Amino acid sequence: MSEREDARIGLLGHLREHALVLGEVTLSSGQRASYYVDAKRALLLPAAFRALGDLVAAEARDRDAAAVGGLTMGADPIACSALAVRGGEDLRAFFVRKERKEHGLQRWIEGPLLDAGTRCLVVEDVVTTGGSTVAAIDRIREEGLEVAGVLAVLDRLAGGGDAIEAAAEAPYRSLFTIDDVYPDRPDR
């Protein structure tokens, strides 16, 4: 088994054990659901963070991306994980603000300065409608950066992937779908 597959299997186990929450919730899209995937509960554990970093750094290399980031908070642990692993040393991380900072440098994108045209891997923890990721893609482009691809940790299979791929005009993929994490869900 490859290192990438080992990391994927390990991360899936952490998502199943720590991130899946059963019960009625309202999603960021406003939709109601009978389960929630709180990915950060898993991603911010050391073993899951390392596995995620291996997978994200590999995806960045595959997409020839020099920077990794997306809309804060969903993208924050994902982008940071890629810097923390072997193979991530040449990457830079960035966070897209939801609102422009009103003081200081009034930046939309936080992190090291990225030159115009820098190839970016846009990341997201959980995708439902794709709205947050599309907002990040729009902001990244407005700042003169290039979208090399989009990577989600989990896609809820609610149409967001199609919306993201259309907006990104670049490859989109998710490490997992809800079918991987919650194969016995009642709405399947």
Tab-separated table of C-alpha atoms in Angstrom:
chain	number	residue	atom	x	y	z
A	1	MET	CA	0.000	0.000	0.000
A	2	SER	CA	1.317	3.477	-0.870
A	3	GLU	CA	1.973	6.226	1.673
A	4	ARG	CA	-0.857	8.214	0.113
A	5	GLU	CA	-3.310	5.341	0.540
A	6	ASP	CA	-2.145	4.792	4.140
A	7	ALA	CA	-2.767	8.485	4.871
A	8	ARG	CA	-6.191	8.320	3.234
A	9	ILE	CA	-7.280	5.258	5.219
A	10	GLY	CA	-6.030	6.784	8.465
A	11	LEU	CA	-7.791	10.079	7.839
A	12	LEU	CA	-11.047	8.318	6.973
A	13	GLY	CA	-10.953	6.480	10.296
A	14	HIS	CA	-10.514	9.759	12.171
A	15	LEU	CA	-13.370	11.406	10.287
A	16	ARG	CA	-15.695	8.498	11.057
A	17	GLU	CA	-14.732	8.400	14.726
A	18	HIS	CA	-14.460	12.101	15.564
A	19	ALA	CA	-16.220	14.225	12.929
A	20	LEU	CA	-19.546	12.560	12.231
A	21	VAL	CA	-22.292	13.943	14.475
A	22	LEU	CA	-25.786	12.433	14.285
A	23	GLY	CA	-28.760	14.688	15.015
A	24	GLU	CA	-30.706	17.574	13.485
A	25	VAL	CA	-28.543	20.534	12.441
A	26	THR	CA	-28.718	23.598	10.228
A	27	LEU	CA	-25.873	23.742	7.696
A	28	SER	CA	-24.072	26.928	6.639
A	29	SER	CA	-26.165	26.784	3.451
A	30	GLY	CA	-29.297	27.097	5.607
A	31	GLN	CA	-30.365	23.559	4.758
A	32	ARG	CA	-31.489	21.183	7.534
A	33	ALA	CA	-29.800	17.808	7.891
A	34	SER	CA	-29.995	14.766	10.163
A	35	TYR	CA	-26.209	14.604	10.501
A	36	TYR	CA	-23.265	16.951	10.545
A	37	VAL	CA	-19.622	16.461	9.660
A	38	ASP	CA	-17.560	18.657	11.968
A	39	ALA	CA	-14.302	17.947	10.156
A	40	LYS	CA	-12.167	20.159	12.407
A	41	ARG	CA	-12.901	17.817	15.340
A	42	ALA	CA	-10.868	15.204	13.474
A	43	LEU	CA	-8.468	17.334	11.424
A	44	LEU	CA	-6.995	19.061	14.466
A	45	LEU	CA	-5.883	15.796	16.054
A	46	PRO	CA	-2.155	15.100	15.470
A	47	ALA	CA	-2.424	11.855	13.456
A	48	ALA	CA	-5.249	13.155	11.272
A	49	PHE	CA	-3.438	16.487	10.783
A	50	ARG	CA	-0.314	14.665	9.558
A	51	ALA	CA	-2.301	12.374	7.249
A	52	LEU	CA	-4.202	15.358	5.853
A	53	GLY	CA	-0.954	17.250	5.331
A	54	ASP	CA	0.523	14.391	3.325
A	55	LEU	CA	-2.563	14.264	1.098
A	56	VAL	CA	-2.834	18.032	0.588
A	57	ALA	CA	0.890	18.506	-0.100
A	58	ALA	CA	0.723	15.676	-2.662
A	59	GLU	CA	-2.313	17.268	-4.334
A	60	ALA	CA	-0.522	20.639	-4.451
A	61	ARG	CA	2.450	18.967	-6.136
A	62	ASP	CA	0.139	17.178	-8.593
A	63	ARG	CA	-1.475	20.544	-9.495
A	64	ASP	CA	1.866	22.421	-9.577
A	65	ALA	CA	0.495	24.801	-6.931
A	66	ALA	CA	2.806	27.055	-4.921
A	67	ALA	CA	0.211	28.071	-2.323
A	68	VAL	CA	-2.654	26.391	-0.472
A	69	GLY	CA	-5.627	28.132	1.108
A	70	GLY	CA	-9.251	29.093	1.042
A	71	LEU	CA	-11.995	30.752	3.018
A	72	THR	CA	-11.259	30.971	6.720
A	73	MET	CA	-12.135	28.809	8.951
A	74	GLY	CA	-12.788	25.746	6.809
A	75	ALA	CA	-9.510	26.020	4.955
A	76	ASP	CA	-7.258	27.000	7.859
A	77	PRO	CA	-6.250	23.595	9.275
A	78	ILE	CA	-6.056	22.111	5.786
A	79	ALA	CA	-3.674	24.760	4.473
A	80	CYS	CA	-1.510	24.613	7.591
A	81	SER	CA	-1.317	20.817	7.505
A	82	ALA	CA	0.319	20.924	4.070
A	83	LEU	CA	3.142	23.097	5.405
A	84	ALA	CA	3.840	20.769	8.320
A	85	VAL	CA	4.766	17.622	6.395
A	86	ARG	CA	7.675	16.429	4.304
A	87	GLY	CA	6.963	17.691	0.808
A	88	GLY	CA	5.235	20.846	2.011
A	89	GLU	CA	8.386	22.873	2.585
A	90	ASP	CA	8.037	24.790	-0.691
A	91	LEU	CA	4.370	25.650	-0.181
A	92	ARG	CA	2.858	28.775	1.274
A	93	ALA	CA	-0.475	28.932	3.060
A	94	PHE	CA	-3.042	31.712	2.924
A	95	PHE	CA	-6.484	32.449	4.325
A	96	VAL	CA	-9.246	34.342	2.541
A	97	ARG	CA	-11.165	36.615	4.903
A	98	LYS	CA	-14.952	36.648	4.879
A	99	GLU	CA	-14.808	40.443	5.185
A	100	ARG	CA	-12.005	42.854	4.368
A	101	LYS	CA	-9.938	43.826	7.365
A	102	GLU	CA	-10.888	47.419	8.253
A	103	HIS	CA	-7.568	48.394	9.826
A	104	GLY	CA	-3.893	47.781	9.162
A	105	LEU	CA	-3.274	46.732	5.573
A	106	GLN	CA	-6.977	46.050	4.885
A	107	ARG	CA	-6.202	42.784	3.138
A	108	TRP	CA	-8.643	40.178	1.884
A	109	ILE	CA	-5.996	37.454	1.795
A	110	GLU	CA	-3.818	36.848	4.839
A	111	GLY	CA	-0.464	35.128	4.838
A	112	PRO	CA	2.774	35.669	2.963
A	113	LEU	CA	2.576	37.956	-0.046
A	114	LEU	CA	1.739	36.023	-3.187
A	115	ASP	CA	2.805	37.332	-6.574
A	116	ALA	CA	0.188	37.825	-9.266
A	117	GLY	CA	-0.311	34.584	-11.133
A	118	THR	CA	0.717	32.353	-8.220
A	119	ARG	CA	-0.884	28.938	-8.716
A	120	CYS	CA	-3.124	28.131	-5.752
A	121	LEU	CA	-4.749	24.952	-4.538
A	122	VAL	CA	-8.040	26.058	-3.004
A	123	VAL	CA	-9.080	23.898	-0.059
A	124	GLU	CA	-12.274	23.395	1.959
A	125	ASP	CA	-13.212	21.059	4.777
A	126	VAL	CA	-16.834	20.136	3.947
A	127	VAL	CA	-18.728	20.980	0.756
A	128	THR	CA	-22.533	21.090	0.590
A	129	THR	CA	-23.648	23.777	-1.898
A	130	GLY	CA	-20.119	25.011	-2.618
A	131	GLY	CA	-20.986	28.629	-1.810
A	132	SER	CA	-18.067	29.264	0.558
A	133	THR	CA	-15.566	27.739	-1.824
A	134	VAL	CA	-16.927	29.677	-4.803
A	135	ALA	CA	-16.627	32.902	-2.754
A	136	ALA	CA	-12.988	32.044	-2.005
A	137	ILE	CA	-12.292	31.289	-5.680
A	138	ASP	CA	-13.780	34.637	-6.712
A	139	ARG	CA	-11.685	36.528	-4.149
A	140	ILE	CA	-8.507	34.650	-5.103
A	141	ARG	CA	-8.996	35.567	-8.742
A	142	GLU	CA	-9.772	39.208	-7.865
A	143	GLU	CA	-6.386	39.307	-6.127
A	144	GLY	CA	-4.681	38.205	-9.373
A	145	LEU	CA	-3.942	34.634	-8.322
A	146	GLU	CA	-4.521	31.507	-10.411
A	147	VAL	CA	-6.696	28.600	-9.284
A	148	ALA	CA	-4.744	25.409	-10.027
A	149	GLY	CA	-7.373	23.128	-8.525
A	150	VAL	CA	-9.776	22.676	-5.633
A	151	LEU	CA	-9.590	19.993	-2.950
A	152	ALA	CA	-12.254	19.295	-0.343
A	153	VAL	CA	-11.843	16.923	2.545
A	154	LEU	CA	-15.477	15.801	2.301
A	155	ASP	CA	-18.236	16.339	-0.255
A	156	ARG	CA	-21.795	15.870	1.043
A	157	LEU	CA	-22.897	15.107	-2.551
A	158	ALA	CA	-25.460	17.919	-2.526
A	159	GLY	CA	-24.388	19.606	-5.769
A	160	GLY	CA	-21.556	21.727	-4.425
A	161	GLY	CA	-18.876	19.914	-6.377
A	162	ASP	CA	-20.445	20.867	-9.702
A	163	ALA	CA	-20.793	24.502	-8.633
A	164	ILE	CA	-17.153	24.598	-7.529
A	165	GLU	CA	-15.821	23.011	-10.687
A	166	ALA	CA	-17.792	25.461	-12.844
A	167	ALA	CA	-16.498	28.456	-10.864
A	168	ALA	CA	-12.923	27.214	-10.607
A	169	GLU	CA	-12.502	26.270	-14.249
A	170	ALA	CA	-9.955	23.869	-12.770
A	171	PRO	CA	-10.080	20.311	-11.447
A	172	TYR	CA	-12.138	19.699	-8.306
A	173	ARG	CA	-11.967	16.597	-6.182
A	174	SER	CA	-12.756	15.543	-2.666
A	175	LEU	CA	-10.736	13.150	-0.570
A	176	PHE	CA	-13.979	11.578	0.640
A	177	THR	CA	-17.704	11.766	0.104
A	178	ILE	CA	-20.397	11.381	2.703
A	179	ASP	CA	-20.819	7.831	1.374
A	180	ASP	CA	-17.316	7.027	2.658
A	181	VAL	CA	-17.814	8.548	6.102
A	182	TYR	CA	-21.480	7.640	6.707
A	183	PRO	CA	-22.328	4.738	4.368
A	184	ASP	CA	-25.436	3.699	6.335
A	185	ARG	CA	-27.115	7.105	6.462
A	186	PRO	CA	-30.910	6.976	6.181
A	187	ASP	CA	-31.178	9.419	3.241
A	188	ARG	CA	-28.976	7.287	0.989
